[in-house]
Tab-separated table of C-alpha atoms and ligand atoms in Angstrom:
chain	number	residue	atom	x	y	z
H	746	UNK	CA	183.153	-133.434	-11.833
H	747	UNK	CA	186.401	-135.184	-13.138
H	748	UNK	CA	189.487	-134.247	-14.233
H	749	UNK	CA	190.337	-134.551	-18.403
H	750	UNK	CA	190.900	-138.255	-19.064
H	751	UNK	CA	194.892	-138.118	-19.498
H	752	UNK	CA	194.843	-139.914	-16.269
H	753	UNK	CA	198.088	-141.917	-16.655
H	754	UNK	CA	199.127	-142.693	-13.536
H	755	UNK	CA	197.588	-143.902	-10.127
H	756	UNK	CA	196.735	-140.611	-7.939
H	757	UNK	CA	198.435	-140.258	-4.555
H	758	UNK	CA	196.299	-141.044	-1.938
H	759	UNK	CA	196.642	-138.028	0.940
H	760	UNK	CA	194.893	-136.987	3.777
H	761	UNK	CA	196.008	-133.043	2.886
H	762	UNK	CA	197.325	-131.473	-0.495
H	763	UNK	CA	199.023	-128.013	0.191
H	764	UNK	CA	199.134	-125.874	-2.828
H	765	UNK	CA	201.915	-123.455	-2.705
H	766	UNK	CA	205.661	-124.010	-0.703
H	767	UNK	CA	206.025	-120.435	0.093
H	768	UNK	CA	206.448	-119.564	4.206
H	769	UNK	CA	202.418	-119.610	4.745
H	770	UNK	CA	202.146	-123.193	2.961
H	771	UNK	CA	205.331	-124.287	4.442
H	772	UNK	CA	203.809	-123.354	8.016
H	773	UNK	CA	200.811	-125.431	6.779
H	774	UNK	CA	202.479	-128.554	6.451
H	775	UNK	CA	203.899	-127.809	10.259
H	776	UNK	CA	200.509	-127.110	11.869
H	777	UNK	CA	199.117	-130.311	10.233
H	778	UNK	CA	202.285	-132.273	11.115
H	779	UNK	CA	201.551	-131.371	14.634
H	780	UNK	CA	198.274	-132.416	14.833
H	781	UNK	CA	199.215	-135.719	13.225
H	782	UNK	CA	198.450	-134.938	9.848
H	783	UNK	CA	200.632	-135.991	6.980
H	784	UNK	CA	201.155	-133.295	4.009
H	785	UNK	CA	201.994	-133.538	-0.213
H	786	UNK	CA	203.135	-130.136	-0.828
H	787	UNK	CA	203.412	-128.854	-4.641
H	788	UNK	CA	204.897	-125.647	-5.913
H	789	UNK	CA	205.725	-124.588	-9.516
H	790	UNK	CA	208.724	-123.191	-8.620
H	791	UNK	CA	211.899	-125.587	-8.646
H	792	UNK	CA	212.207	-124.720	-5.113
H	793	UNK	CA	210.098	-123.841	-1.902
H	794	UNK	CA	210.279	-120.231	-0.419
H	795	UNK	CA	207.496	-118.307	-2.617
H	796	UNK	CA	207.909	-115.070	-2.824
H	797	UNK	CA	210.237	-114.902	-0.076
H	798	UNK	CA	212.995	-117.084	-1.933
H	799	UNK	CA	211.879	-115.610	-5.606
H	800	UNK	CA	211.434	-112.013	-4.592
H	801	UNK	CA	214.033	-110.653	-2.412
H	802	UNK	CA	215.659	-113.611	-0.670
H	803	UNK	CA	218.474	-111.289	0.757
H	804	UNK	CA	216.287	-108.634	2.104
H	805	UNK	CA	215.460	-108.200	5.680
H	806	UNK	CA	212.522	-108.876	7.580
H	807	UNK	CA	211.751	-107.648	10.778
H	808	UNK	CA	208.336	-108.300	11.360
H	809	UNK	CA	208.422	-112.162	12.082
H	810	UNK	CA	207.497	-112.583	16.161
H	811	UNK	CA	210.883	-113.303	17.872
H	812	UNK	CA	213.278	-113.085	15.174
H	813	UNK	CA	214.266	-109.347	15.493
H	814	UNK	CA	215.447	-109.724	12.193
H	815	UNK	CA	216.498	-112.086	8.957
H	816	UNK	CA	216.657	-112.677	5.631
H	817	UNK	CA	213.932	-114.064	3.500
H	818	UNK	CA	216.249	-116.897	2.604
H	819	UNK	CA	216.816	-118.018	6.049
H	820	UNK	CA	213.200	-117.780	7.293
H	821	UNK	CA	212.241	-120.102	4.492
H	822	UNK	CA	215.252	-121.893	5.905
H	823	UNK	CA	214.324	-121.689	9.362
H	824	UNK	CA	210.869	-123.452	8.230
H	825	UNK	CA	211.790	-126.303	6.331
H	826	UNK	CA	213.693	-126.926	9.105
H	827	UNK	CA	210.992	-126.775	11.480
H	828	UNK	CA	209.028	-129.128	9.407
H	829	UNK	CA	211.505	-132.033	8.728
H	830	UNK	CA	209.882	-134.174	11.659
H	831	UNK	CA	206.646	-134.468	9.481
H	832	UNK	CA	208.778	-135.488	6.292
H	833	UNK	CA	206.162	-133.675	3.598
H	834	UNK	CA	206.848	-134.958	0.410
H	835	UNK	CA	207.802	-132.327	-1.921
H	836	UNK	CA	206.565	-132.235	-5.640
H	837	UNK	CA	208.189	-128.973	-7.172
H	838	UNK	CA	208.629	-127.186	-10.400
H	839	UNK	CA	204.888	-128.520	-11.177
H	840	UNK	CA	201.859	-126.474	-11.411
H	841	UNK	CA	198.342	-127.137	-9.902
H	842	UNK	CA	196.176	-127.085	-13.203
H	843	UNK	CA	193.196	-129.457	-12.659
H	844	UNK	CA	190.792	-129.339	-9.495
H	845	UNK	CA	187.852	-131.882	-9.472
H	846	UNK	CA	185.685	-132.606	-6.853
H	847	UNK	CA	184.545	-136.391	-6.427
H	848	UNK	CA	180.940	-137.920	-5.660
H	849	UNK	CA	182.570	-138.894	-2.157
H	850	UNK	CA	183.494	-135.147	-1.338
H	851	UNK	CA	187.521	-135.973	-2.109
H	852	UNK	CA	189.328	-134.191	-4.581
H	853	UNK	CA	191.401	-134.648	-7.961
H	854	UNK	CA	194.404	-132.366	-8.002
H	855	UNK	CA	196.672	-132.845	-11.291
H	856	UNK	CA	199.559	-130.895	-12.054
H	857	UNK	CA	201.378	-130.020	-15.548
H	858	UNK	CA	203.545	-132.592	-14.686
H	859	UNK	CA	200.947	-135.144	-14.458
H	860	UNK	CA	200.702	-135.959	-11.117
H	861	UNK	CA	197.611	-136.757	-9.836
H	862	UNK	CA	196.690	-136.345	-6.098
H	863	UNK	CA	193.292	-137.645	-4.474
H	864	UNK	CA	193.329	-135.803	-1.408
H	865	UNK	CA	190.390	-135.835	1.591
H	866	UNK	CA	191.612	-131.724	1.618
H	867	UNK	CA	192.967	-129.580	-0.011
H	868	UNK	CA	195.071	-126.146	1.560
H	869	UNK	CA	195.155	-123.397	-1.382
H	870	UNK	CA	198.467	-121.078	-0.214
H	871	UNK	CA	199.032	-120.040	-3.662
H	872	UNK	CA	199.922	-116.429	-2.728
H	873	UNK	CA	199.813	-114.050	-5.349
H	874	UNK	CA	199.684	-117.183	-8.005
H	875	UNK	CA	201.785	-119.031	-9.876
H	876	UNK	CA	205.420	-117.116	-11.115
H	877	UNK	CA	205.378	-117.232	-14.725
H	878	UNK	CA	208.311	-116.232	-16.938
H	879	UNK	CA	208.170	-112.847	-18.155
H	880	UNK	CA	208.091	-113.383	-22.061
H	881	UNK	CA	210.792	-111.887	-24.276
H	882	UNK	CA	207.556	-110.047	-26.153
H	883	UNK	CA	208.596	-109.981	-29.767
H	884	UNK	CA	206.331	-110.895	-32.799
H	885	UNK	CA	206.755	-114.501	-33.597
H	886	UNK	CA	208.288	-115.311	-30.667
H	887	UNK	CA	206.088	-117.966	-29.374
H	888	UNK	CA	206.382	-120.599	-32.171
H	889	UNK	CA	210.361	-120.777	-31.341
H	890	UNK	CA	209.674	-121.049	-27.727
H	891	UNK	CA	211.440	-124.206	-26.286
H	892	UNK	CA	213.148	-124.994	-29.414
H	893	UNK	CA	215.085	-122.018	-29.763
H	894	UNK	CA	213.483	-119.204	-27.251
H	895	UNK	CA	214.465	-120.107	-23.656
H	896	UNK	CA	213.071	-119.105	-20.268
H	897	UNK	CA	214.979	-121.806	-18.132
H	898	UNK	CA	217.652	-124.305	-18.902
H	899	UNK	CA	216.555	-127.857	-19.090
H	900	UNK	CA	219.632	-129.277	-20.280
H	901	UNK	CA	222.717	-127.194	-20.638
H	902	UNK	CA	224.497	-129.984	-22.559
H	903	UNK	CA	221.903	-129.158	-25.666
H	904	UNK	CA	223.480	-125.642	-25.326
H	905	UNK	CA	227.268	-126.397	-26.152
H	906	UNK	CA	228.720	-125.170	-29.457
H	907	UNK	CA	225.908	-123.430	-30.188
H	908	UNK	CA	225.558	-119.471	-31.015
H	909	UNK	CA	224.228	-117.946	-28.184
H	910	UNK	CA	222.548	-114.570	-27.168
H	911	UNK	CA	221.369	-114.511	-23.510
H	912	UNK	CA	219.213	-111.689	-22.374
H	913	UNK	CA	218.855	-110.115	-18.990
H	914	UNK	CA	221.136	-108.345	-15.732
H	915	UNK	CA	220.291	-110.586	-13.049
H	916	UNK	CA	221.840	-113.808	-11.419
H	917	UNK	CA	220.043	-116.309	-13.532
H	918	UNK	CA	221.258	-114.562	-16.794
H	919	UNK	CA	225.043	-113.530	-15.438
H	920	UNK	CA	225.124	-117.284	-14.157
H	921	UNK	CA	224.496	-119.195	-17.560
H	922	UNK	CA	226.679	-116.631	-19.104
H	923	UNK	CA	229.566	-117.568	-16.925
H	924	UNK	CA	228.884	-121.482	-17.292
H	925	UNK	CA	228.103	-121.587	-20.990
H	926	UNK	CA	230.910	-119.163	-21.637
H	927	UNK	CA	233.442	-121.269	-22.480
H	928	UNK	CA	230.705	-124.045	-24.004
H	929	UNK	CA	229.020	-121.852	-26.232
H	930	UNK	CA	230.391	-121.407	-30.192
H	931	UNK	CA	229.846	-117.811	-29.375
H	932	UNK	CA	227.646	-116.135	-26.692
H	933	UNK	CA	226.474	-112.290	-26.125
H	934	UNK	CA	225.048	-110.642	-23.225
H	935	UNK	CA	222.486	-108.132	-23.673
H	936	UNK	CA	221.450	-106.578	-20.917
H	937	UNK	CA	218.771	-102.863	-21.021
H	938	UNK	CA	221.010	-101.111	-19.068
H	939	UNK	CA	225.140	-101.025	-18.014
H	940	UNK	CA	223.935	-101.654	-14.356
H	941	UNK	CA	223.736	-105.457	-13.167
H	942	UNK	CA	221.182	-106.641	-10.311
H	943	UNK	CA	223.364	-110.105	-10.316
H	944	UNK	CA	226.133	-110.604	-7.502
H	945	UNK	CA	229.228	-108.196	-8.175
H	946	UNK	CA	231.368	-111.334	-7.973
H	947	UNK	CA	229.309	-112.683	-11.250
H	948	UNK	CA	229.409	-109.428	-12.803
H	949	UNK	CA	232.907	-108.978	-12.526
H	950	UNK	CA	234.076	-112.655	-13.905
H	951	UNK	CA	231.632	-111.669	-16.800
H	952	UNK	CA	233.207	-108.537	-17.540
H	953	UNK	CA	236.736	-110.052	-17.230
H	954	UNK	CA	235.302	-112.245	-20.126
H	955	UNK	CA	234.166	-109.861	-21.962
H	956	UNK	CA	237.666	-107.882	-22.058
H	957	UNK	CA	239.718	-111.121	-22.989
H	958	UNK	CA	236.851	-110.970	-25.963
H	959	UNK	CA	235.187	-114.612	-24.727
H	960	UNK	CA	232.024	-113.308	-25.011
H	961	UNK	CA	230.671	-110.014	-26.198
H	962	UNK	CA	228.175	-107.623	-23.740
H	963	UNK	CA	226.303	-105.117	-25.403
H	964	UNK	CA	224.079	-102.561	-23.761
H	965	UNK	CA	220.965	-102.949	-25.818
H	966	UNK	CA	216.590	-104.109	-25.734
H	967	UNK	CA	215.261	-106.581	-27.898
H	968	UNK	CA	213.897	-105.323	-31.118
H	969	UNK	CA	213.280	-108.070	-33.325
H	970	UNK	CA	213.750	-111.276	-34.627
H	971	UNK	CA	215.620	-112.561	-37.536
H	972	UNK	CA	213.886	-115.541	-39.253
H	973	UNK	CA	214.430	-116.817	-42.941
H	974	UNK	CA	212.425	-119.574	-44.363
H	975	UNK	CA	210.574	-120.059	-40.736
H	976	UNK	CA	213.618	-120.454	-39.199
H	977	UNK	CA	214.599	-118.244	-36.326
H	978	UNK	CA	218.353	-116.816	-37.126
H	979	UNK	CA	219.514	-114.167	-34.629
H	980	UNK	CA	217.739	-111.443	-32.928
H	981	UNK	CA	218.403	-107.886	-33.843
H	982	UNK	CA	218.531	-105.224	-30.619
H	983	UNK	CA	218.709	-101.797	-30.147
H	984	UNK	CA	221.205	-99.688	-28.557
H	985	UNK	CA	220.607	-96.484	-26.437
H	986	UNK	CA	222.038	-95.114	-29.548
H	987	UNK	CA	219.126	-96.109	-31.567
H	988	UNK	CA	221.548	-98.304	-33.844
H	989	UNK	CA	220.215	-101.895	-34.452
H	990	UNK	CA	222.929	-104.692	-33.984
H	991	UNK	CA	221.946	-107.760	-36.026
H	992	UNK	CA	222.880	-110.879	-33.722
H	993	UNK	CA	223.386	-114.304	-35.398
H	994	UNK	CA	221.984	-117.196	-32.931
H	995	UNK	CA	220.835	-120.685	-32.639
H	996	UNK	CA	219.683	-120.058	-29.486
H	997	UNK	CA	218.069	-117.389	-27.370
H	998	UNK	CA	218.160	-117.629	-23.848
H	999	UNK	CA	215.906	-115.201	-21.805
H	1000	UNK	CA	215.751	-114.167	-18.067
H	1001	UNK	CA	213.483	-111.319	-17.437
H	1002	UNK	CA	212.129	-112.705	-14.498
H	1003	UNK	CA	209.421	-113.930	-13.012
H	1004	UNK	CA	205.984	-111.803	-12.630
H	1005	UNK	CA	203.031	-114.158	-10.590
H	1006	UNK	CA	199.662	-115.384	-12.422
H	1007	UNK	CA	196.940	-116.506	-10.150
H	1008	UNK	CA	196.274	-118.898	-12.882
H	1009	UNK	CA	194.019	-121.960	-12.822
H	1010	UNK	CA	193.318	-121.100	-8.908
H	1011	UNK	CA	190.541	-118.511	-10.419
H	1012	UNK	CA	188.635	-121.123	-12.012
H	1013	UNK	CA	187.993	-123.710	-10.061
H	1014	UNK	CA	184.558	-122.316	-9.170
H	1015	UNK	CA	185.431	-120.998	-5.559
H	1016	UNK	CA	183.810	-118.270	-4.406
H	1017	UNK	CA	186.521	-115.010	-5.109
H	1018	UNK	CA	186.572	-111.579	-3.269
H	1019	UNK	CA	189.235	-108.897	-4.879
H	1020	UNK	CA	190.721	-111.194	-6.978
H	1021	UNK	CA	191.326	-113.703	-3.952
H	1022	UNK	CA	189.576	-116.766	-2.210
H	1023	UNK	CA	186.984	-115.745	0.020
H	1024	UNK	CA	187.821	-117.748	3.185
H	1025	UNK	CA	186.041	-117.631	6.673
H	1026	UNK	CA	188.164	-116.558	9.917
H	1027	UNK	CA	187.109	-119.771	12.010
H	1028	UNK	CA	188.480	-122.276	9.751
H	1029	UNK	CA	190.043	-120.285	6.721
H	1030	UNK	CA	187.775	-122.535	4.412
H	1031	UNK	CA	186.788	-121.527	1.099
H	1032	UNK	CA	183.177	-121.539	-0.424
H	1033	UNK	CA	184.064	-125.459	-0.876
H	1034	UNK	CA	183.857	-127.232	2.251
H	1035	UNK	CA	187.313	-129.405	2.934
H	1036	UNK	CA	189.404	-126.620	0.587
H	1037	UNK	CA	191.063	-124.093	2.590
H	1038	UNK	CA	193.116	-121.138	1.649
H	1039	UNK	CA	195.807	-119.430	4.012
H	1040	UNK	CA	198.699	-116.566	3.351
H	1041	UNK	CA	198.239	-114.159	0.355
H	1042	UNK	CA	196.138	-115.875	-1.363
H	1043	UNK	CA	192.848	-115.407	0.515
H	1044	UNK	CA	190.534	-112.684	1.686
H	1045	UNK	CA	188.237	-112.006	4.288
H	1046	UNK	CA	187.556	-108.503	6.191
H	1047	UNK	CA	190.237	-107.050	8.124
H	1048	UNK	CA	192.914	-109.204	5.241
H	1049	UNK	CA	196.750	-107.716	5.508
H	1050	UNK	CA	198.738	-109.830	2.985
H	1051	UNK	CA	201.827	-110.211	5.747
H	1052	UNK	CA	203.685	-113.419	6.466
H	1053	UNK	CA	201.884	-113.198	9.925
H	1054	UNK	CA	199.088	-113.442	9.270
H	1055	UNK	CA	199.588	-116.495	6.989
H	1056	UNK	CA	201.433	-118.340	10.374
H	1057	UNK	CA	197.981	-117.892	12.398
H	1058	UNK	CA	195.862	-118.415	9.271
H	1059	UNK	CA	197.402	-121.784	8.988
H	1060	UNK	CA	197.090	-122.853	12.656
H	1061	UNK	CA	193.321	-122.540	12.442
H	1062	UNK	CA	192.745	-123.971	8.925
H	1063	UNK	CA	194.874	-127.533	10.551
H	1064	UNK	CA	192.018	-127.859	13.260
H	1065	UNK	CA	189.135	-127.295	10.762
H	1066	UNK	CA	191.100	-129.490	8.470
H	1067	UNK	CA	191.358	-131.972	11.164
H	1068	UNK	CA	187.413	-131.083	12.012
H	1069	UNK	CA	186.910	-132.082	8.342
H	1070	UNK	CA	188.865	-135.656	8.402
H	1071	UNK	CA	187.825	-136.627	11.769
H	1072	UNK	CA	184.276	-134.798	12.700
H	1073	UNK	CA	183.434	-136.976	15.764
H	1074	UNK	CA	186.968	-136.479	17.099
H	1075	UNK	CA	186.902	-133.849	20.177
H	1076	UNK	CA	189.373	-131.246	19.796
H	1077	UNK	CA	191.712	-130.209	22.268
H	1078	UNK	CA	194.310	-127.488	22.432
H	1079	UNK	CA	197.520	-128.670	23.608
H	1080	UNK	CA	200.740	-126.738	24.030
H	1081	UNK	CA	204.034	-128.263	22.399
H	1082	UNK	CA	205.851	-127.332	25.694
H	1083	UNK	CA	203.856	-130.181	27.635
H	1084	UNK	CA	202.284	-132.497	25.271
H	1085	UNK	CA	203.809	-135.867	25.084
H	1086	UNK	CA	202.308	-136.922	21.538
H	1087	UNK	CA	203.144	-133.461	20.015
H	1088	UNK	CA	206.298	-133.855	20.776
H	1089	UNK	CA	207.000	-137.398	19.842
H	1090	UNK	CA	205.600	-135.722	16.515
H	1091	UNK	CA	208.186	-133.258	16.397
H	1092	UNK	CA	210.888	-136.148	17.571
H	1093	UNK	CA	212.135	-134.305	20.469
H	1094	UNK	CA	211.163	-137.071	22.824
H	1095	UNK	CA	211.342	-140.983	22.155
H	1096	UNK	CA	208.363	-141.728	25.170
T	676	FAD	P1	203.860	-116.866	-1.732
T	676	FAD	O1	205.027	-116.498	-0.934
T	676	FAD	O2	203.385	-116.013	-2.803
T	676	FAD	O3	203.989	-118.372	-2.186
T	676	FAD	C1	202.987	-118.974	-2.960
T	676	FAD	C2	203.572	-120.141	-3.732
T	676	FAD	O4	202.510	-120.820	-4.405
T	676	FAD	C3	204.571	-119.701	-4.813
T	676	FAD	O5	205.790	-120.374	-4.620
T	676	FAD	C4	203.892	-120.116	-6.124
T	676	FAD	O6	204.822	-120.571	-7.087
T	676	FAD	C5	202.967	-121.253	-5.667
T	676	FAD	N1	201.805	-121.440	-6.550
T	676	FAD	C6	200.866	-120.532	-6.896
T	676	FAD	N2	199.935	-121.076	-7.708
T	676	FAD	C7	200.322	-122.371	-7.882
T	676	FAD	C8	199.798	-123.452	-8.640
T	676	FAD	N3	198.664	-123.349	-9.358
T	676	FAD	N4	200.463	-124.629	-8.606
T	676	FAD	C9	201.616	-124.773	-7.890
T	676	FAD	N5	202.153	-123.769	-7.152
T	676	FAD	C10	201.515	-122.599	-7.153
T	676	FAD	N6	205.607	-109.775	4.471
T	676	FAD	C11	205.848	-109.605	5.790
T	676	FAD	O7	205.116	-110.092	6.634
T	676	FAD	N7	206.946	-108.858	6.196
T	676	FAD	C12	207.816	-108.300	5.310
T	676	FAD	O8	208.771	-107.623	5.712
T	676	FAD	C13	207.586	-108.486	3.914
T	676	FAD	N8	208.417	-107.939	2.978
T	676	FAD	C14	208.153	-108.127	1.650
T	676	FAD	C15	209.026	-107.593	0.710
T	676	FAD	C16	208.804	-107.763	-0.638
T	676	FAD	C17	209.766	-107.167	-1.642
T	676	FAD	C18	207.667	-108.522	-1.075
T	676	FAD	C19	207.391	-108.735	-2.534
T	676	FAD	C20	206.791	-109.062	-0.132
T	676	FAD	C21	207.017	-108.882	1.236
T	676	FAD	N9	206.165	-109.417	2.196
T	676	FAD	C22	206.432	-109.238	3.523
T	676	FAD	C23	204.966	-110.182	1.805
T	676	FAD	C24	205.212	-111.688	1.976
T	676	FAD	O9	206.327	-112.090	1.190
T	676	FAD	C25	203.969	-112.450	1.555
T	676	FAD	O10	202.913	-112.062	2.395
T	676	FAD	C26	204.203	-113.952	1.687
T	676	FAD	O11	205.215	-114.390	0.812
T	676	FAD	C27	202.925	-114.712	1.378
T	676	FAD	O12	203.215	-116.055	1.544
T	676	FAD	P2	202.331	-117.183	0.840
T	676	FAD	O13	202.912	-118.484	1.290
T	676	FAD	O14	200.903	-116.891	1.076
T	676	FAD	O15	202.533	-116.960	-0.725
C-alpha cells in the first residue's frame, strides 16, 4: 500500500503516532513517555482536550480516581501538564486522512495539512471521530463555502468593512460578533432562539451593542440564500413570526457547532465492531498488528466509553507498543515511586 503521490514533504520519522489529543490520547503520550517512548500527537481540532475541551469544558467530573471532582477543562489541563517531561510534539487543527502500511510493517500517516508521518506504530484515540462543523444546510450553500460561507475564521483582517451576518448563540458566534463589531461595514446576529449558551458577560456587551444600534440581533433560522448572477448576496431568515427578513451580506459567518465524524478512521481496512475498532484487552491492538486503539474509539466485550477506562487502556497498549518496537526486550513493571530511570523520565530527579 502507499499513500496518493502528493508526497511533498519528507515524512517524520517516529517511533509512535497518536491519533487524537483528547484525555485518552493525551494519557497515551504519558504512558509511552514513561516507558521511554517519544510521541507525535495530531488532532483536528486547533487545540487538545477532545471532547472534554469541545463538549462541556466547564462541566464537572467526578469520576476521575482521586480527583473528587473538576472541570473538563482542567483535567485536560492537569494532563498536558503531566506530560510536559516527554515534550510530544503537537500537530493540531490537522486531520488524519491517509493510512498506508509499508513493505517493512511501518506506516504512512498524512494529514489534510500535508504532513506526512512514518511511524513504527501507530495509537488510534480518535474517540467518537473527527468534530466536523455543523453545515449551515441551505441549497447552494456549498459552492460559497470559504469564499463567502464561514465555519471558522482564518483571517479576521479579510473580514473588516465588509457586510456581515453571523449565525449562532454560543461563545464562538457572540465572540466574533463582539470583535468584528466595530470592524464590520455592518454586522447582524441571528441567533434560533432569544436565549444565549455564550458567557453572560459576552451576551451582555452584545446586547449593549445592539441598543446603541452597532449591530442589529434578530431572533430568526436560516431560510435561504440570496444569489444574483452566481453571486451570493445576503441570506434571507425567518422569524418566529413566520416573516422573512431579507439580509444583505458579503459574508456569512456560521457557528452551529461541532457534531463528530468517525471519518477516514472507518476505512482504513481495520477490523470494526459497532461502529468502533475492534481491539484486544492484552494489548488494545487492532486487527493490524503495531496499530492500537484506546479511549472511545475502540471496542471489545465488557467496552464502557468512560475516561477511565481510556487511562488503563492506554497503560497496556504502551507495553505492547513497546513489545512491538523492541520484541527481544524483557519487560518489567516498575513503579514511578521507586524507579530511578522513570523518574529521570519524568525530570523529578537529575541521578
Ligand atoms: P475524544 O475525547 O473524543 O477525543 C478524540 C480526539 O480525536 C478529538 O479531539 C478528535 O478531534 C480527534 N480525532 C478524531 N479523528 C481524527 C482524525 N482522523 N484526525 C485527527 N484527529 C482526530 N466520561 C467520564 O469518564 N466521566 C464523565 O463524567 C463524563 N462526562 C461526559 C459528559 C459529556 C457531556 C460528554 C459528551 C461525555 C462525557 N464523558 C465522560 C465521556 C468522555 O468525555 C469520553 O469518554 C472521552 O472524551 C473519550 O476520550 P478519547 O480521548 O477517547 O476521545
Amino acid at each position: 500500500m502507499s499513500l496518493s503521490s502528493a508526497d511533498t514533504q519528507t515524512p517524520i520519522r517516529t517511533d509512535a503516532l497518536v491519533i487524537g489529543a483528547g484525555p485518552c490520547g493525551l494519557f497515551q503520550v504519558f504512558e509511552l513517555g514513561l516507558l521511554g517512548i517519544k510521541a507525535h500527537i495530531v488532532d483536528s481540532l486547533a487545540h487538545p482536550g477532545g471532547q472534554c475541551t469541545e463538549l462541556y469544558p466547564d462541566k464537572p467530573i467526578y469520576d476521575i480516581p482521586a480527583l473528587p471532582v473538576c472541570s473538563a477543562q482542567e483535567l485536560i489541563d492537569r494532563l498536558l501538564q503531566q506530560i510536559k517531561p516527554f515534550a510530544p510534539e503537537f500537530h493540531l487543527g490537522q486531520e488524519v486522512s491517509e493510512f498506508a502500511q509499508t513493505p517493512a510493517g511501518r506506516f504512512l500517516v498524512r494529514t489534510s495539512a500535508g504532513t506526512t508521518f512514518d511511524a513504527a506504530t501507530v495509537v488510534i484515540a480518535a474517540g467518537v471521530g473527527s468534530f466536523q462543523a455543523r453545515r449551515i444546510g441551505l441549497e447552494g450553500a456549498q459552492a460559497f463555502e470559504d469564499a463567502h460561507i464561514h465555519y471558522r475564521v482564518r483571517r479576521a483582517a479579510d473580514l473588516h468593512d465588509q457586510r456581515l451576518v453571523i449565525f449562532g448563540g454560543g461563545d464562538s458566534a457572540l465572540d466574533w460578533t463582539l470583535e468584528l463589531a466595530t470592524k464590520a461595514r455592518s454586522l447582524t446576529l441571528v441567533h434560533r432562539r432569544a436565549d444565549f449558551r455564550a458567557v453572560p458577560a459576552s451576551v451582555a456587551k452584545m446586547q449593549e451593542l445592539a441598543s446603541a444600534g452597532r449591530i442589529r440581533c434578530l431572533e430568526a433560522l436560516p431560510h435561504s440564500l440570496i444569489v444574483e448572477d452566481g453571486r451570493l448576496r445576503g441570506v434571507n431568515v425567518k422569524a418566529p413570526d413566520a416573516v422573512i427578513h431579507a439580509l444583505e451580506a458579503d459574508q456569512l459567518l456560521v457557528f452551529f457547532g461541532l457534531h463528530p465524524k468517525l471519518g477516514p478512521v472507518a476505512e482504513w481496512g481495520l477490523a470494526l465492531e459497532k461502529k468502533a475498532l475492534l481491539v484486544d484487552t492484552e494489548k488494545f491492538q487492532t486487527s493490524l498488528p503495531g496499530v492500537f486503539a484506546v479511549g472511545d474509539i475502540n471496542f471489545y466485550p465488557g467496552k464502557k466509553k468512560l475516561i477511565l477506562s481510556g487511562f488503563h487502556e492506554a497503560a497496556l497498549a504502551a507495553f505492547g507498543i513497546q513489545h512491538h518496537l523492541f520484541p527481544e526486550k524483557k519487560q518489567f513493571l516498575q513503579y514511578t515511586t521507586t524507579s530511578p530511570i522513570m523518574q529521570r523520565r519524568l525530570g523529578v530527579t537529575s541521578s
